[in-house]
Amino acid sequence: MSEHKSDIRTGVYVCHCGTNIASVVDVREAARHAASLPGVEISREYKYLCSEPGQALIRQDILERGLNRIVVAACSPHLHEETFRTAAAAAQLNPFHVQMINIREHNSWVHEDKARASRKAEKLIRAAVRRVAHHKPLERVRVPINPAVLVVGGGIAGIHAALTVANAGRQVYLVEREPSIGGHMAMFDKTFPTLDCAACILTPKMSAVKAHPNIKLWTHSDVTDVQGYVGNYRVKVTRWPRMVREELCSGCLECVAACVFKEAKVPDEFNFGLSKRKPIYIPFPQAVPQVPLIDMENCIQFRTGKCKKACAQACGDRKAIDFQQGEEIKEVDVGTIIVATGSKTFDAERAAYYGYGTYPNVYTSLEIERLVNACGPTAGRVVLRNGETPKSVAIIHCVGSRDENTNRWCSRVCCMYSLKLAHLLKEHTGAEVFNFYIDMRTPGKGFEEFYQKLLNEGVHFVRGRVAEVTEWALDQSEEGKLVLRVEDTLLGLVRRIPVDMVVLSVGMEPHADASEVRRLFNITCSSEGFFLERHPKLAPVNTFTDGIFLAGSCQGPKDIPDTVAQAGAAAAEALALIGAGYMEQEPNAAYVVEDHCSGCGACSALCPYSAITLDAGARRSSIHPVLCKGCGTCVAACPSGAIRQNLFEDEQIFEEITGVLTHG
Amino acid sequence: MSNRPKVAFYWCASCGGCEEAVVDLAEVLLDVAAAVEIVLWPVALDFKRHDVEAMPDGSIDLTFLNGAIRTTEQEEMAVLLRRKSKLLVAFGACAQLGGIPGLANLWDRRSIFDAVYADAPSTVNPEGVRPETEFREKGRAVELPGFYDDVKTLAQVVDVDYLVPGCPPTPALLASAVEALLNDHPPPRGSVLAPDRALCEDCPRRESKPETLLVAEFRRPHLTMIEEEKCLLSQGLLCLGMATRAGCGAACIRGNMPCSGCFGPTSRVKDHGAKALSAVTSLIDSGNQEEIDRILATIPDPVGSFYRYGLPASLLRRKRLET
Amino acid sequence: MQALTLRKMKFQREALPQWVEQISDIPGCERVYSCIQCGTCSGTCPLSIYMDFTPRRVIALVREGFRTEALTCQTIWLCASCYACTAHCPQNVHITEVMYSLKREAIRHRMYPPRFPIPVLAQEFYKSVRRRGRNSEFWLVLRMALRSNPFLLLKMIGTGWRLLRTGRLSLKREKIERIQEIQKEFAAPREAIS
Amino acid sequence: MKADDSGLAARGYLYYPGCSLRATGVAYEESLLTLFRLLGLPLRELEDWNCCGATSYMSIDEGAAALLSARVLSLARQQGAEDLLAPCSACYLALRKTQDSVHRYPRVQQEVEESLARAGLTLLNSTRIRHPLEVLYTDVGLPAIHTKTVRRWRGGQVACYYGCQLVRPYEGVDKAQNPTRMEELLQQVGVPVVDYALKTKCCGGSLTGTLSEVGLRLNYILLKEAARKGAEAIVTVCPLCQFNLDAYQRDIRQQSGERFDIPILYFTQVLGWALGGGVRELGLHRAVSGRNLIKRWFQAHEPVEAYV
Amino acid sequence: MAEDKFEPRIVAFFCNWCTYLAADLAGVSRLKYAPNLCVIRVMCSGRVDPQFILDALAKGADGVLIGGCHPGDCHYQEGNYKALRRFRLLQRMLEDLGIERQRVRLEWISAAEGSRVRSVVNSMTEDLRALGPLRWNSRQASPAGAVEAQ
């Protein structure tokens, strides 16, 4: 119950937000209008209410003028509601006696007609003033935080996040879909701009993960179900059978050697088919865990059932090989989740005009990463499909980036890795290397210097997006070559450039199943399909679901330094919650007024969290205050008006409706 | 003159059922009659309007007015009785909510007159006579009441002290009302003299209601073999019990018929129909639009189903008038 | 070889921003503002190698509002509307449509070299169709040549003869029956042509 | 869908020749009609059709170009066509473009509708604009073509050339990047095709007439690359492409100093021949270049059974 | 405040997690749209009680817009479906009461669809301009409808 009208003493504060609001909305008039409203004790306009002096102003008014309701007309509550609640609390006013309204994102930024925008602002203020009168003092509910953390994805982001949390002494469950952790970084030879060897910096971290007492590592596994809420998630992880029992395997790889396939015949996924592997294999030498797996499509035992099982014999009485192994479901309780599922590279065949898949010597950048890699398919020898060393190489930037027909965004890393590859290719082959770029983007520590280095190595830089790659030869000089046709936009001339090898610098895009993953964790996607952060600047690793954080390129294209930084941030956010031990929940839960409930049960079916229980005997329903997430669906449904919702009481909303609709 | 409290009964747009409720007090009526002095009761005794006008203002202790307001005359009487009475009670669904006559708000005066004086197959009206508010013949003028576009509740034309729900109210409800109002501690003004909870509370079949109730089809009473003892809603019948105020003793349900909502909503609800609709649709067992529409199609007439007694008292009050 | 003293500088006063808006308002030309100057158009254009300004540069001229250069360059006349640029443009700039609109404006304001055959052909085509509802290649080419450069005819004699021999050169002047329908269609005032 | 499918045969197609098929492209019309006859698909000619507006028209007055196409579309609907067959790439594009901009730009729609109204016509924009290539591929289908084949291919390798306006900017007929339907069709009748990187490069259109140096050079490149790939003939889908490549080979020789005598065929001629059409009814006698080769390739020889 | 030309008044109920954020995004991206609607924030479209909609119309709104997450994307799993079920029947009932479909709309707008907020608001504003004012409060259910006059 709200106090009697006469005891309501409201303060209304209209923010200029510099000129963001004031340039469109007549803030002075808005404040004047507010002053005329019933129950308004004082109304002010101020340049930046969110600034310390702005908040101080509010605190002072509360104390000196005995305000008991605050209305702040400024930006989105998603941005500053917390700020002003805290300010109120600091002045001993219950923080939930503050109502914020959005006259920036929803008004000054989207409307041009100043007069009407100003009138709209007044309507919204009227609504808020009426509403806030019905606010009640509320207490936040505290939810305990389970200190265990789930990290999804074992790329560099997941690895770093997991280690950070684990080093803080917390239990981590690290789930990776592939048979080994390491992600894309494990495929690289060198990293830009420092050219330090990727393996040398990644491998130790990978083994650290394996060895860490606080990390439970599940590879070749998927998170298949997530229930619960911040602090108390229950997660199901499905471990796909690798047909080799991890706990029994010593990693001696005798089985691989013994396999009846004397030489490898199966295209090797990790090397994009540039090399072959056996049906029983480990993805790559430094794989973690060092446990082979059997691929059932190609294993004779699984295809025919008639194999002498040389692998099993080789394994001997360790008996690690288990052709009967089935999938296994693990269930764990965690308090927070770090999503680091990464991204995939653009499928170059979608850019048909570059002939990938048609001309054998057109490669993607990842394939080249493997070719130049010392422990790659060719042990670092860069050769064409026919085994010859290329004398000229073209590197085409922005393949599947900055393109309305494929992906519109800039993938951020391609310019730099193209420079890196240019350097490595030149180093390995001495070939003449051409870079074709639209804009050279080197915004990062040491990046521009690296570009300079490449310029001085005599690499060609042609500013222009290659139109096509063909085998069409105009004369002898072009016979048997891949011919690029491109406008050198700096010369303003169209050029034909024959080369032996073409490298497509493919961009980064969300995983095909990103939207399923998003639903699994109840987080949001941006329009490109990358996971959406809570706020691009102020909450870059948070999601809209409390206790779930983002790290790495699942949130957007990123290079390694940024990924690692973000992974650290995500870990820190998780640890912060764990450190606090509890999280305060917005007190917007629904509740049943016992005497009003007839126990009709209309609500029970509605609650997705089964927070509502109907006591048949007492003929009353009741709602569990923590299980309730405050959607209010049951409130809208309760036919006798017995269910109410804190912060969203019927009266409050009716008052808002009246407010925005009354003239004047 | 006696000092027994003076009680008046009056009716406006109503079917007379509420009067029946008074008569149904049977022998209780005699006690009441003994306890009070009935100063106005057009149905039973002959009174004229000027008799009422003659009464001093506030001289009637308690007036029970049933029926909705649809004509000027009814409005005038309501105003008059309000002036003459200490306590004015909206008696029965029509006075409280508009009642069945309130469904006339789906039309307007013209279309109603067209129907009654021209279009109805039973109408024989060659001269196309229409009611007129004034009729003169040989210098004598006769006045007829004006006919509004809207049917209104009593409270929409005068202040009302108490409301007694029901179509009609049960005798028991009336008796307890009389008693409650005439004793020294009357309930707070404006209250509805019935329990402020939904009917499920008193429902004899409540135990048979499933834990989570979901409906895949709505069925109509006259096309259904209705099981006794089993929650009607769970049988797919549109029972408004969960949205409707208790106090009737679940009469309809005991008669194996779903509640149609004559007692109106609880005090927390602004719009009976909207809430009922919200609750009922919550029970639909589907997330796909075609499916949902298919199920909803089995509710033939939303307005008639959810506003059978309360259209004038609803937030929108009526069908839109052509402007 | 240009004179060594030729002075090349664009003054901002020569730019016509409002003209760019007019262009971008023409159906199909909406996205000129989106051009990122990547040169895909020029790279893919089979004729760019004969142009004085590559298509990319023409778009740049348009974006910057340098109308005279955009309308007087040969590029727009070399464009054979093969739509390669449009199909490949990463920003969905409909370059072919832009070229069309520049041609139209150039013709409307006579901003092309005198006796330049391409616009002449276009106009002759236009006339004959307005008059007869169809075009007859032989007569079209004939009039085009006469009006632009009669020597073209000499070049064509050989070809013409071969076509005649194979019955592919019809001297018949095609005409549709209900030509009035077309004339009525065009009844509304349109900007005058030639 | 089989060609002899009664439904398809019954529906038939309304046929819009366009100006070229009545002049330089007459062989295209002849072979098209023959081929469809052999497939048992009736073609009804659009009555009183007019010019489509085409390329050079748009460079004068796009609105007017749209109006011309609009009349064609309107007639087509009047004459009860769901499918309007436009064999000429320029026509095909002009019609598609009009349909597209009417549907995309209200102001265009308004102008078109008003103008048509003045001529007592109404625009029903629902006509489907089809090209023979696409009809043969999707409606008739490869198997039908295969089974109806009655002649084994005696000729050599060919290069399939699509030109520009048929595959761009609208992808209705085949994909813009590396179309392959013509190859697939020809392979059904046993014609060996070479991989031809320039299959969608432009032939320069009317440039051969206006700026011959440039026009000829473009066609020279097309011929040369086809030859380099071992093609003995080029198969086309557009009258203008065919004309440019066929009629100017002598001029190209003068310009480039390289001699070409390459048959430039219509895909309808090749298919028509395989299905039993005669030399004259396929207009094969109208070729300017490669006449000897054509004589050798297209001489009646032993029928069916030998084949398949 | 008297307006020269009729400007429809739209009351919008936006869910906190998708549509409200989409509107924030529209703001951040400075997309311009008609100032005809005022947004009332609710946690979920499932919270929108039909009473709110009727009340808004009764108090003079010309239209009501409900914005929720796309089906399957609800922050509360399926609140938006519950909203949909109510909405479908309510819309039918409103039609019986003479209120056109276009006046009450339910739209799924995800947090990423700032531009959709613009298009929906603009199109709805246009529709309502075309339909003209509803003005339920002033004209409908007037305290005493005039008496038949011959």
PDB file of C-alpha atoms in Angstrom, chain B residues 12 48 59 62 90 93 113 133 139 143 158-159 167 181 184 218 233 246 248 256 266 280 285 288 307 313 322:
ATOM      1  CA  CYS B  12     -35.218   0.071 -13.867  1.00  0.00           C
ATOM      2  CA  LYS B  48     -46.705   7.121  -7.990  1.00  0.00           C
ATOM      3  CA  SER B  59     -36.191  10.161   4.434  1.00  0.00           C
ATOM      4  CA  LEU B  62     -32.425   2.112   2.443  1.00  0.00           C
ATOM      5  CA  ALA B  90     -27.381  -1.333  -6.592  1.00  0.00           C
ATOM      6  CA  ALA B  93     -26.251  -7.712 -11.863  1.00  0.00           C
ATOM      7  CA  PHE B 113     -35.220   0.756 -33.166  1.00  0.00           C
ATOM      8  CA  THR B 133     -40.327  11.641 -26.840  1.00  0.00           C
ATOM      9  CA  GLY B 139     -53.736  19.789 -27.991  1.00  0.00           C
ATOM     10  CA  GLU B 143     -44.250  12.566 -23.110  1.00  0.00           C
ATOM     11  CA  VAL B 158     -25.565   8.325  -9.371  1.00  0.00           C
ATOM     12  CA  ASP B 159     -23.397   7.595  -6.350  1.00  0.00           C
ATOM     13  CA  CYS B 167     -28.592 -12.458 -11.551  1.00  0.00           C
ATOM     14  CA  LEU B 181     -26.861  -2.517   6.394  1.00  0.00           C
ATOM     15  CA  ASP B 184     -24.844  -0.303  13.708  1.00  0.00           C
ATOM     16  CA  PHE B 218     -13.600 -25.447 -25.736  1.00  0.00           C
ATOM     17  CA  LEU B 233     -13.131 -26.126 -17.122  1.00  0.00           C
ATOM     18  CA  ALA B 246     -18.121 -16.128  -4.962  1.00  0.00           C
ATOM     19  CA  CYS B 248     -23.852 -17.644  -5.077  1.00  0.00           C
ATOM     20  CA  ASN B 256     -24.191 -28.956 -13.734  1.00  0.00           C
ATOM     21  CA  THR B 266     -13.423  -9.339  -7.493  1.00  0.00           C
ATOM     22  CA  VAL B 280      -8.773 -18.737 -19.939  1.00  0.00           C
ATOM     23  CA  ASP B 285      -2.122 -26.000 -24.597  1.00  0.00           C
ATOM     24  CA  ASN B 288       1.885 -22.470 -32.445  1.00  0.00           C
ATOM     25  CA  TYR B 307     -19.098  -9.823 -20.834  1.00  0.00           C
ATOM     26  CA  ALA B 313     -19.232  -1.861 -16.484  1.00  0.00           C
ATOM     27  CA  GLU B 322     -19.940   5.086 -35.651  1.00  0.00           C
TER      28      GLU B 322
END
